[in-house]
Coordinates of C-alpha atoms in Angstrom, one line a residue:
Chain A
M1 CA 0.0 0.0 0.0
E2 CA 1.4 3.4 -1.0
K3 CA 1.8 6.1 1.6
L4 CA 1.8 9.7 0.6
I5 CA 2.8 13.0 2.3
T6 CA -0.4 15.0 1.9
A7 CA 0.6 18.2 3.8
Y8 CA 3.7 19.6 5.4
T9 CA 5.0 22.6 7.5
Y10 CA 8.5 23.7 7.3
I11 CA 10.0 26.3 9.7
G12 CA 13.7 27.3 9.2
E13 CA 15.9 30.2 8.3
G14 CA 13.2 32.6 9.2
K15 CA 10.8 31.1 6.7
V16 CA 7.5 29.2 7.2
V17 CA 6.4 27.1 4.3
V18 CA 3.1 25.2 4.2
N19 CA 2.4 23.0 1.3
K20 CA 4.9 24.8 -1.0
Q21 CA 3.6 28.2 0.0
L22 CA 5.8 30.7 1.8
I23 CA 3.4 32.1 4.4
F24 CA 5.8 33.9 6.7
Y25 CA 9.3 35.3 6.5
Q26 CA 11.4 37.2 9.0
E27 CA 14.8 38.2 7.5
K28 CA 16.4 38.9 10.8
I29 CA 15.4 36.8 13.8
A30 CA 16.0 38.5 17.1
T31 CA 14.7 35.7 19.3
F32 CA 12.6 32.5 18.8
A33 CA 10.0 34.0 21.2
E34 CA 9.5 37.0 19.0
F35 CA 9.5 34.9 15.8
I36 CA 6.9 32.4 17.0
K37 CA 4.7 35.1 18.5
A38 CA 4.7 37.1 15.3
L39 CA 3.7 33.9 13.4
Y40 CA 1.0 33.1 15.9
K41 CA -0.4 36.6 15.6
Q42 CA -0.3 36.7 11.8
E43 CA -2.1 33.4 11.5
Q44 CA -4.7 34.6 14.0
I45 CA -4.6 31.6 16.1
S46 CA -6.5 31.7 19.3
Y47 CA -5.4 29.2 21.9
P48 CA -4.5 30.9 25.3
K49 CA -2.6 27.8 26.5
F50 CA 0.0 28.6 23.8
Y51 CA 1.5 31.2 26.0
K52 CA 2.2 28.8 28.8
M53 CA 4.1 26.4 26.6
D54 CA 7.9 26.1 26.4
S55 CA 9.7 26.8 23.1
L56 CA 9.8 23.2 21.9
S57 CA 6.0 22.9 22.4
K58 CA 5.3 26.2 20.7
L59 CA 7.4 25.1 17.7
G60 CA 5.7 21.7 17.4
F61 CA 2.3 23.2 18.2
M62 CA 2.6 25.8 15.4
C63 CA 3.7 23.1 12.9
A64 CA 0.7 20.9 13.7
E65 CA -1.6 23.9 13.7
L66 CA -0.6 25.0 10.2
L67 CA -0.8 21.4 9.0
L68 CA -4.2 20.6 10.3
R69 CA -6.1 23.9 10.4
H70 CA -7.7 23.4 7.0
E71 CA -8.7 19.8 7.6
K72 CA -12.4 19.1 7.8
P73 CA -13.3 18.2 11.4
G74 CA -14.0 14.5 11.6
R75 CA -11.8 13.5 8.7
F76 CA -9.6 11.5 11.1
K77 CA -11.4 9.1 13.5
P78 CA -10.5 9.5 17.2
G79 CA -7.4 7.5 17.8
S80 CA -6.6 7.1 14.1
L81 CA -4.1 10.0 13.8
A82 CA -0.7 9.2 15.3
V83 CA 2.1 11.6 16.2
V84 CA 5.7 10.7 15.8
L85 CA 8.3 13.5 16.4
A86 CA 12.1 13.6 16.7
N87 CA 14.9 15.9 17.5
S88 CA 18.5 16.2 18.5
S89 CA 18.5 18.1 21.8
S90 CA 15.4 16.6 23.4
S91 CA 14.1 19.1 26.0
L92 CA 17.6 20.6 26.7
E93 CA 16.3 24.2 26.0
T94 CA 14.0 24.0 29.0
D95 CA 16.4 21.7 31.0
L96 CA 18.8 24.7 31.1
T97 CA 16.1 27.1 32.3
Y98 CA 15.1 24.6 35.0
Q99 CA 18.7 23.9 36.1
D100 CA 19.2 27.7 36.5
S101 CA 16.2 27.8 38.9
I102 CA 17.9 25.3 41.3
K103 CA 21.5 26.4 40.9
N104 CA 21.6 28.5 44.0
R105 CA 20.4 27.1 47.3
S106 CA 19.7 30.6 48.6
A107 CA 17.6 31.4 45.6
Y108 CA 16.0 28.1 45.0
F109 CA 12.9 28.3 42.8
P110 CA 12.0 25.0 41.1
S111 CA 8.8 25.5 39.3
P112 CA 6.4 22.7 38.4
S113 CA 5.2 24.6 35.3
V114 CA 8.8 24.6 34.0
F115 CA 9.7 21.1 35.2
V116 CA 6.9 19.5 33.3
Y117 CA 8.4 20.7 30.0
T118 CA 11.7 19.0 30.8
L119 CA 10.5 16.0 28.8
A120 CA 10.8 15.9 25.1
N121 CA 7.3 14.3 24.5
I122 CA 5.3 17.1 26.2
V123 CA 5.1 18.8 22.7
I124 CA 3.3 15.7 21.5
G125 CA 1.0 15.9 24.6
E126 CA 0.2 19.5 23.7
I127 CA -0.6 18.6 20.1
C128 CA -2.8 15.7 21.2
I129 CA -4.7 17.9 23.6
R130 CA -5.3 20.6 20.9
H131 CA -6.5 18.2 18.2
S132 CA -8.0 15.5 20.5
L133 CA -5.6 12.8 19.3
K134 CA -5.7 9.6 21.3
G135 CA -3.7 7.3 19.1
E136 CA -0.1 6.1 18.9
N137 CA 2.6 8.6 19.7
A138 CA 6.4 8.5 20.1
F139 CA 9.3 10.8 20.5
L140 CA 12.6 9.7 19.1
V141 CA 16.0 11.4 19.6
S142 CA 18.9 11.3 17.1
E143 CA 22.0 13.3 16.6
K144 CA 21.0 14.4 13.1
F145 CA 17.8 14.1 11.2
N146 CA 17.3 10.4 10.7
P147 CA 14.6 9.8 8.1
R148 CA 15.1 6.0 8.2
Q149 CA 14.1 5.8 11.8
L150 CA 11.0 7.9 11.3
L151 CA 10.1 6.0 8.1
D152 CA 10.5 2.6 9.8
H153 CA 8.3 3.5 12.8
V154 CA 5.6 5.4 10.9
S155 CA 5.4 2.8 8.2
D156 CA 4.8 0.1 10.8
L157 CA 2.0 2.1 12.3
L158 CA 0.2 2.6 9.0
D159 CA 1.0 -0.8 7.4
N160 CA -0.4 -2.6 10.4
N161 CA -3.4 -0.3 10.9
R162 CA -2.2 0.9 14.2
A163 CA -3.0 4.3 12.8
G164 CA -4.9 5.6 9.7
A165 CA -2.6 8.6 9.3
C166 CA 0.4 10.1 11.0
I167 CA 1.9 13.5 11.8
C168 CA 5.6 13.0 11.8
G169 CA 8.8 15.0 11.6
W170 CA 11.5 17.0 13.3
V171 CA 11.2 19.7 15.9
E172 CA 14.5 21.1 17.1
I173 CA 15.2 24.1 19.2
L174 CA 18.2 25.2 21.3
G175 CA 18.5 28.9 22.2
N176 CA 17.5 30.9 19.1
T177 CA 18.5 28.2 16.7
F178 CA 15.5 26.2 15.5
K179 CA 14.2 24.1 12.7
A180 CA 11.1 22.1 12.2
M181 CA 9.5 20.0 9.5
V182 CA 6.3 18.2 10.2
A183 CA 4.5 16.2 7.6
L184 CA 1.0 14.5 7.4
V185 CA 1.3 11.0 6.0
E186 CA -1.7 9.1 4.7
K187 CA -2.4 5.8 3.1
E188 CA -3.5 5.9 -0.6
N189 CA -6.3 3.5 -0.7
D190 CA -8.3 4.4 -3.8
G191 CA -6.4 7.1 -5.6
T192 CA -8.4 9.9 -4.1
L193 CA -5.8 11.7 -2.1
K194 CA -5.2 15.2 -3.6
T195 CA -2.5 17.7 -2.7
S196 CA -1.8 21.2 -4.0
F197 CA 1.9 20.4 -4.4
G198 CA 1.8 17.2 -6.5
S199 CA 2.2 13.6 -5.5
M200 CA 4.9 13.1 -2.8
P201 CA 5.6 9.5 -1.7
F202 CA 6.5 8.9 1.9
T203 CA 10.1 8.0 1.4
E204 CA 13.5 8.9 2.9
A205 CA 14.1 11.0 -0.2
S206 CA 10.9 13.0 0.3
L207 CA 11.7 13.6 4.0
N208 CA 15.2 14.7 3.1
E209 CA 13.8 17.1 0.5
L210 CA 11.4 18.7 2.9
M211 CA 14.1 19.1 5.5
N212 CA 16.2 21.0 3.0
L213 CA 13.4 23.0 1.5
T214 CA 15.1 26.4 1.4
E215 CA 18.2 24.9 -0.3
K216 CA 16.0 23.4 -3.0
S217 CA 13.9 26.6 -3.1
I218 CA 10.8 24.5 -4.1
W219 CA 8.7 26.9 -2.0
K220 CA 9.3 29.6 -4.6
N221 CA 6.3 29.8 -7.0
Chain B
M1 CA 5.4 -12.0 10.6
K2 CA 8.3 -13.1 12.8
T3 CA 8.0 -14.3 16.4
V4 CA 9.7 -12.1 19.0
Y5 CA 11.5 -14.0 21.7
T6 CA 12.9 -12.6 24.9
V7 CA 16.5 -13.8 25.0
S8 CA 18.0 -12.4 28.2
E9 CA 17.4 -9.6 30.7
N10 CA 19.3 -7.5 33.3
I11 CA 18.2 -5.3 36.1
I12 CA 20.5 -2.9 38.0
S13 CA 18.9 -1.3 41.0
S14 CA 19.4 -0.7 44.7
L15 CA 18.5 -4.4 45.1
G16 CA 21.2 -5.9 42.9
F17 CA 23.2 -5.9 39.7
T18 CA 21.5 -8.8 37.8
A19 CA 17.9 -9.8 37.1
R20 CA 18.4 -12.9 39.3
E21 CA 19.8 -10.9 42.2
N22 CA 16.9 -8.6 42.0
A23 CA 14.4 -11.5 41.7
V24 CA 15.8 -12.9 45.0
S25 CA 15.5 -9.6 46.7
L26 CA 11.9 -9.0 45.4
S27 CA 10.9 -12.5 46.6
G28 CA 12.4 -11.6 50.0
G29 CA 10.1 -8.6 50.2
A30 CA 12.6 -6.0 51.4
T31 CA 12.5 -2.5 49.9
G32 CA 15.5 -0.7 48.4
I33 CA 14.1 2.7 49.2
K34 CA 15.9 4.3 52.1
L35 CA 16.1 7.8 53.6
H36 CA 19.2 9.4 52.0
N37 CA 20.8 12.5 53.4
D38 CA 23.1 13.6 50.6
P39 CA 23.2 17.4 50.0
K40 CA 24.5 16.8 46.4
L41 CA 21.1 15.2 45.7
Y42 CA 18.8 17.3 47.8
A43 CA 19.0 19.9 50.6
Q44 CA 16.8 17.8 52.9
P45 CA 16.8 14.0 53.5
V46 CA 14.6 12.2 51.0
P47 CA 13.7 8.6 50.5
L48 CA 15.4 7.2 47.4
S49 CA 16.4 3.9 45.8
L50 CA 20.0 4.3 44.8
V51 CA 22.5 2.0 43.1
D52 CA 25.5 1.2 45.4
T53 CA 28.3 3.4 44.1
A54 CA 31.2 1.3 45.5
R55 CA 29.9 -1.8 43.8
L56 CA 29.1 0.1 40.6
E57 CA 32.8 1.2 40.4
Q58 CA 34.1 -2.2 41.2
N59 CA 31.9 -4.0 38.7
F60 CA 32.7 -1.4 36.1
E61 CA 36.4 -1.9 36.6
A62 CA 35.9 -5.6 36.0
I63 CA 33.9 -5.0 32.8
L64 CA 36.6 -2.7 31.4
G65 CA 39.1 -5.6 31.9
K66 CA 36.7 -8.2 30.4
Y67 CA 36.2 -6.0 27.3
K68 CA 39.9 -5.1 27.2
K69 CA 39.2 -1.4 27.3
D70 CA 41.6 1.2 28.5
N71 CA 40.7 2.6 31.9
K72 CA 40.3 6.3 31.3
P73 CA 39.6 7.6 34.8
G74 CA 36.7 10.1 34.8
F75 CA 35.7 9.4 31.2
Y76 CA 32.4 7.6 31.8
T77 CA 29.5 9.2 33.7
R78 CA 27.5 7.4 36.4
L79 CA 24.6 6.6 34.0
E80 CA 27.0 5.4 31.3
K81 CA 28.7 3.0 33.7
M82 CA 25.4 1.6 34.8
L83 CA 24.1 1.2 31.2
I84 CA 27.4 -0.5 30.0
L85 CA 27.1 -3.0 32.9
S86 CA 23.5 -3.6 32.2
V87 CA 24.0 -4.3 28.5
A88 CA 27.2 -6.4 29.1
D89 CA 25.3 -8.6 31.6
A90 CA 22.3 -9.0 29.2
L91 CA 24.7 -9.9 26.3
A92 CA 26.8 -12.4 28.4
G93 CA 26.1 -15.9 27.4
T94 CA 24.0 -15.0 24.3
P95 CA 25.1 -15.5 20.7
V96 CA 24.3 -11.8 19.9
R97 CA 27.1 -10.0 18.1
P98 CA 26.7 -6.2 18.2
E99 CA 28.7 -5.8 15.0
N100 CA 26.0 -7.8 13.1
E101 CA 24.0 -5.5 10.8
K102 CA 20.8 -7.1 11.8
V103 CA 21.3 -6.1 15.4
L104 CA 19.9 -2.8 16.7
L105 CA 20.6 -1.0 20.0
L106 CA 17.7 0.9 21.5
L107 CA 18.1 3.3 24.4
S108 CA 15.3 4.5 26.6
T109 CA 16.0 7.4 28.9
T110 CA 14.1 10.5 30.0
K111 CA 17.0 12.6 31.3
G112 CA 20.3 10.9 30.2
N113 CA 23.3 12.6 31.7
I114 CA 21.3 15.5 33.2
D115 CA 23.7 15.6 36.2
L116 CA 26.3 17.1 33.8
L117 CA 24.4 20.4 34.0
E118 CA 25.5 20.7 37.6
D119 CA 28.5 23.0 38.2
R120 CA 30.5 20.2 39.7
F121 CA 30.5 18.3 36.4
T122 CA 30.4 21.0 33.7
A123 CA 34.2 21.3 33.6
K124 CA 34.9 17.6 33.7
F125 CA 32.9 16.4 30.7
D126 CA 32.5 17.5 27.1
H127 CA 29.3 19.5 26.9
K128 CA 28.0 17.2 24.1
R129 CA 27.6 14.4 26.7
I130 CA 24.4 16.1 27.8
Y131 CA 22.7 15.0 24.6
L132 CA 20.8 11.7 24.8
W133 CA 22.4 10.5 21.6
A134 CA 25.8 11.0 23.2
V135 CA 24.9 8.4 25.8
A136 CA 23.7 6.0 23.1
N137 CA 27.0 6.6 21.1
I138 CA 29.0 5.7 24.2
L139 CA 27.2 2.3 24.3
K140 CA 27.5 1.9 20.6
D141 CA 31.3 2.4 20.6
F142 CA 31.9 0.4 23.8
F143 CA 30.2 -2.8 22.4
G144 CA 30.8 -2.1 18.7
F145 CA 27.2 -1.9 17.5
I146 CA 27.3 -0.9 13.8
N147 CA 23.8 0.4 13.4
M148 CA 22.8 3.9 14.5
P149 CA 21.1 3.4 17.9
L150 CA 17.4 4.3 18.2
I151 CA 16.6 6.5 21.2
I152 CA 13.2 6.8 22.8
S153 CA 12.5 9.6 25.2
N154 CA 8.8 9.5 26.0
A155 CA 8.5 10.3 29.7
C156 CA 7.7 7.4 32.0
I157 CA 6.5 5.1 29.2
S158 CA 9.9 5.2 27.4
G159 CA 11.0 1.7 28.5
V160 CA 7.8 0.0 27.6
M161 CA 7.7 2.0 24.3
A162 CA 11.2 1.0 23.4
L163 CA 10.3 -2.7 23.8
I164 CA 7.2 -2.1 21.6
V165 CA 9.2 -0.3 18.9
A166 CA 11.9 -3.0 19.0
S167 CA 9.4 -5.8 18.7
R168 CA 7.7 -4.1 15.7
L169 CA 11.1 -3.7 13.9
I170 CA 11.8 -7.4 14.5
R171 CA 8.3 -8.6 13.6
S172 CA 8.5 -6.8 10.3
G173 CA 11.9 -8.3 9.6
K174 CA 13.9 -5.1 9.6
Y175 CA 16.2 -6.4 12.3
Q176 CA 16.8 -9.9 13.8
T177 CA 17.8 -8.8 17.2
A178 CA 17.2 -5.8 19.4
V179 CA 19.2 -4.9 22.5
V180 CA 16.8 -2.7 24.5
A181 CA 18.5 -0.8 27.3
G182 CA 17.0 1.8 29.6
G183 CA 18.5 4.0 32.3
D184 CA 18.0 7.1 34.4
I185 CA 19.8 8.3 37.5
A186 CA 18.7 10.1 40.7
T187 CA 19.7 13.8 40.4
E188 CA 18.9 17.1 42.1
F189 CA 17.2 18.0 38.8
V190 CA 14.6 15.3 39.0
I191 CA 14.2 15.2 42.8
S192 CA 13.6 19.0 43.1
G193 CA 11.2 18.8 40.1
F194 CA 9.0 16.1 41.6
Q195 CA 9.3 17.9 44.9
S196 CA 8.0 21.1 43.3
F197 CA 5.0 19.1 42.2
Q198 CA 4.6 18.0 45.8
A199 CA 4.6 14.5 44.4
L200 CA 7.2 12.9 46.6
S201 CA 6.3 10.7 49.5
P202 CA 8.0 11.3 52.9
E203 CA 8.2 7.5 53.3
P204 CA 8.7 4.6 50.9
C205 CA 5.8 4.8 48.4
K206 CA 2.7 2.7 48.8
P207 CA 1.1 2.0 45.4
F208 CA -2.6 1.5 45.4
D209 CA -2.9 1.9 49.2
L210 CA -5.5 4.1 50.8
H211 CA -2.8 6.0 52.7
R212 CA -0.4 6.5 49.8
T213 CA 1.4 9.8 50.0
G214 CA 3.1 10.1 46.6
L215 CA 5.9 8.6 44.7
S216 CA 9.5 7.6 45.6
L217 CA 12.2 8.2 43.1
G218 CA 14.9 5.7 42.2
E219 CA 17.7 5.1 39.7
G220 CA 18.6 2.1 37.7
C221 CA 19.0 0.3 34.4
G222 CA 17.3 -2.5 32.7
T223 CA 18.2 -4.3 29.5
I224 CA 16.1 -6.9 27.5
V225 CA 17.4 -8.6 24.4
L226 CA 14.7 -9.5 21.9
S227 CA 15.2 -11.7 18.9
S228 CA 13.4 -13.4 16.1
T229 CA 15.7 -16.4 16.7
G230 CA 14.6 -18.5 19.7
P231 CA 17.2 -18.7 22.5
E232 CA 19.0 -22.0 23.1
G233 CA 19.1 -23.6 26.5
A234 CA 17.3 -22.7 29.7
N235 CA 16.5 -19.0 29.1
S236 CA 13.5 -19.7 27.1
G237 CA 10.3 -19.5 25.6
I238 CA 8.8 -16.1 26.7
L239 CA 7.5 -14.2 23.8
L240 CA 6.7 -10.5 23.3
M241 CA 3.3 -10.9 21.6
G242 CA 1.9 -7.4 21.2
G243 CA 2.0 -3.8 22.3
S244 CA 0.2 -0.5 21.9
V245 CA 0.5 3.2 22.8
S246 CA -2.2 5.8 23.3
N247 CA -2.6 9.4 24.5
D248 CA -5.1 10.9 26.9
A249 CA -5.3 14.2 25.0
N250 CA -6.4 15.7 28.3
H251 CA -3.6 17.2 30.4
I252 CA 0.2 17.3 30.2
S253 CA 0.9 16.5 33.8
G254 CA -2.3 14.8 35.1
P255 CA -3.6 11.5 33.9
S256 CA -6.9 10.8 32.3
R257 CA -10.0 11.1 34.5
T258 CA -11.5 7.9 33.1
G259 CA -8.6 5.6 32.3
E260 CA -10.3 5.0 28.9
E261 CA -7.1 5.7 26.9
L262 CA -4.9 3.3 28.9
S263 CA -7.7 0.8 28.6
M264 CA -7.6 1.3 24.8
A265 CA -3.9 0.5 24.8
I266 CA -4.4 -2.5 27.0
D267 CA -7.1 -3.9 24.7
A268 CA -5.1 -3.2 21.5
A269 CA -2.0 -5.0 23.0
I270 CA -4.0 -8.0 24.1
G271 CA -5.8 -8.1 20.8
E272 CA -2.6 -8.0 18.9
S273 CA -1.2 -10.9 21.0
G274 CA -4.1 -13.1 19.9
S275 CA -5.2 -13.6 23.5
L276 CA -8.4 -12.6 25.3
N277 CA -8.6 -10.3 28.3
R278 CA -9.6 -13.3 30.5
D279 CA -6.3 -15.0 29.5
I280 CA -4.2 -12.5 31.4
D281 CA -2.6 -14.1 34.5
Y282 CA -0.8 -11.1 36.0
I283 CA -0.5 -7.3 35.5
S284 CA 2.7 -5.4 36.3
A285 CA 1.2 -1.9 36.8
H286 CA 2.9 1.4 36.6
G287 CA 1.7 2.1 40.2
T288 CA 3.6 5.3 41.1
A289 CA 1.6 5.8 44.3
T290 CA 0.5 9.3 43.4
P291 CA -3.3 9.6 44.1
Y292 CA -4.2 10.3 40.5
N293 CA -2.0 7.7 38.7
D294 CA -3.2 4.7 40.7
E295 CA -6.8 5.8 40.5
M296 CA -6.6 6.1 36.7
E297 CA -4.9 2.7 36.4
S298 CA -7.6 1.1 38.5
K299 CA -10.2 2.6 36.2
A300 CA -8.3 1.3 33.1
I301 CA -7.9 -2.1 34.5
S302 CA -11.6 -2.2 35.3
L303 CA -12.7 -0.9 31.9
S304 CA -10.6 -3.7 30.4
K305 CA -12.4 -6.2 32.7
L306 CA -9.2 -7.3 34.4
N307 CA -10.5 -6.7 38.0
D308 CA -9.7 -10.2 39.2
V309 CA -6.2 -10.4 37.7
P310 CA -3.4 -10.2 40.3
V311 CA -1.6 -6.9 40.0
N312 CA 1.4 -5.3 41.6
S313 CA 3.8 -2.4 41.3
Y314 CA 7.5 -2.7 41.7
K315 CA 7.8 1.0 42.7
G316 CA 7.6 0.1 46.4
Y317 CA 10.9 -1.8 46.0
W318 CA 13.0 0.4 43.8
G319 CA 11.0 3.6 43.4
H320 CA 10.2 5.3 40.1
T321 CA 13.2 5.0 37.8
L322 CA 11.6 7.0 35.0
G323 CA 13.0 5.9 31.6
A324 CA 14.4 2.7 33.1
S325 CA 11.2 1.6 34.8
G326 CA 9.6 0.0 31.8
L327 CA 12.6 -2.2 31.2
M328 CA 13.4 -3.0 34.8
E329 CA 9.7 -3.9 35.5
S330 CA 9.4 -5.9 32.3
A331 CA 12.6 -7.8 33.1
A332 CA 11.2 -8.5 36.6
L333 CA 7.9 -9.7 35.0
I334 CA 9.9 -12.1 32.8
T335 CA 11.8 -13.5 35.8
C336 CA 8.4 -13.9 37.5
M337 CA 7.0 -15.8 34.5
K338 CA 10.0 -18.1 34.5
S339 CA 9.6 -19.0 38.2
N340 CA 5.8 -18.8 38.1
R341 CA 5.9 -16.4 41.1
L342 CA 3.7 -13.5 42.0
I343 CA 5.5 -10.8 44.0
K344 CA 3.5 -8.9 46.6
S345 CA 3.0 -5.2 45.9
A346 CA 5.3 -3.5 48.5
G347 CA 3.6 -0.9 50.6
F348 CA 0.1 -2.0 49.9
E349 CA -2.2 -2.8 52.9
T350 CA -5.7 -1.1 52.4
P351 CA -7.3 -0.8 49.0
G352 CA -7.2 2.9 48.1
V353 CA -8.6 3.2 44.6
S354 CA -12.2 3.5 43.5
E355 CA -12.3 0.4 41.3
R356 CA -11.9 -3.1 42.7
I357 CA -8.6 -4.5 41.6
N358 CA -6.7 -7.6 42.8
V359 CA -3.5 -6.2 44.4
I360 CA -1.1 -8.9 45.4
T361 CA -0.6 -9.0 49.2
E362 CA 1.5 -12.2 49.5
T363 CA 4.3 -13.6 47.4
I364 CA 3.0 -16.9 46.0
Q365 CA 3.6 -19.5 43.3
K366 CA 1.1 -19.4 40.4
P367 CA 1.4 -20.6 36.8
L368 CA 2.0 -17.5 34.7
D369 CA 1.4 -17.9 30.9
T370 CA 0.2 -14.6 29.7
C371 CA 1.1 -11.3 31.4
L372 CA 0.5 -7.7 30.9
K373 CA 2.9 -4.7 31.5
I374 CA 1.4 -1.2 31.6
A375 CA 2.8 2.3 32.0
S376 CA 1.6 5.9 31.8
G377 CA 3.5 9.2 31.9
F378 CA 3.6 13.0 31.6
G379 CA 2.4 14.2 28.3
G380 CA -0.7 12.0 28.7
C381 CA 1.0 8.9 27.2
N382 CA 0.1 5.3 28.0
A383 CA 1.6 2.0 26.8
A384 CA 0.8 -1.7 27.2
L385 CA 2.7 -4.8 26.4
V386 CA 1.8 -8.5 26.4
F387 CA 4.3 -11.4 27.2
Q388 CA 3.4 -15.0 26.7
K389 CA 5.0 -18.4 27.2
T390 CA 5.5 -20.6 24.1

């Protein structure tokens, strides 16, 4: 059974590309916080919990939001849309913030609302809450983007009907260096899947291509 | 579809350095959780289950000799030493060759070398060692695995999830053998974090008990070798038959109010195994002894109609070991299946969850053919795994 990438979000080098369309661009990025806030405002998203999230969750949340916002409600049955994400530095960005809060015994302020984000998979939890996703989920860590690991795991989910579709990709942030690529992968059962950017098979090559979008410049119309 | 055999297992905890040693301690019923007064770990005394440092150093020295590795003093971190010992013990006596291209190493950890963020370590270790993949690379290089390790960091279900992911890769024929290792250490980072949640119990934790007062933290490692090739000899016929993962989609730090999502994972895992819910002989629960976790688990067990199945939590023995827990507890479950023994749930006296469940109060012999391991964690994640005798 063929599996296709039917939508994707790319965030990197100040650019946000959704399904081949450049939707947002900041030439000079001061901080991630400013970048993501500007994107959130431009896209007129209204989700107050967003402001409580750590950077990794904000990055993953925005990717999923831009990926799923035009989907018809009910297109995915409850439990049928899986989430598989990966990155290199896990939750290190927030680990450093948390460690700072306990460095000094005379100014010791460990906060549960920071501590909870010192787990890489919380970003998946946030996406699942937002979109009511109750199915399979996994967070993988690899030094560099490893399309083979994502492909193997996601293919198993779809091939064995553990999921009907899957959101998968890479969400990496450390300091003000960040990059994300999240794709929606679906099974092609009867030739009815349509995309605005042509047919893209779910392969290592496609994942690599999407990860290097700005180099390939395929977002330019 | 290939069959997935469990080939060997190791547990390193406060109770011992091998699965057998831990099994003996568990049968004896003594807890490894003790009040520790170590200012490097926490400003106040706190109950913890810690791995014996002197023995860790001694055993590690011996393994360096066995593997003919140079002793580079100060090179390996505490977690890396524990993981190397755990993997070495699990590989000993098996025909598994890490340099084989059909062998995959999986690492389950939530925080890796998180202690390296402390001032006392920052100057001693390369800053890259803080990355989870750096820990996996240390294992890869030590044993000579040629494939890129697969790392799972999915809160407290990491260990169970790593076993599920490994079993799927074997079943589909992508790999023949998986060496699945998990480890996490007790650090100020983790202790202060759970303390900030007011989740830590002032005494050894009491899973499922009416008077439970929160969780106890621990450290440790577990390794399970899985293979599509049946093991030779005595260590035998226990198969990993199915597994499933779900999400509550409810709250990032509180479990589901209904237990419905864990129950979904339980039913899917049992379904995949080809068994029926009534075939389950024993459940190794997550049982953290926080009010909400144990309550949610009881609801899930009840929704899956497993109310009469004997259930225990190992957290009362070696605390919550985070990314290691799923592997240590699954390894303990395997040793219980081999010896047909149900271990009493330490700390449990009076039922303290709303659904009727059958918590084990006495260590007894009972035939165990089909068993269930469950886990839940922050981020709303749940996982279930079914083991069965051939």
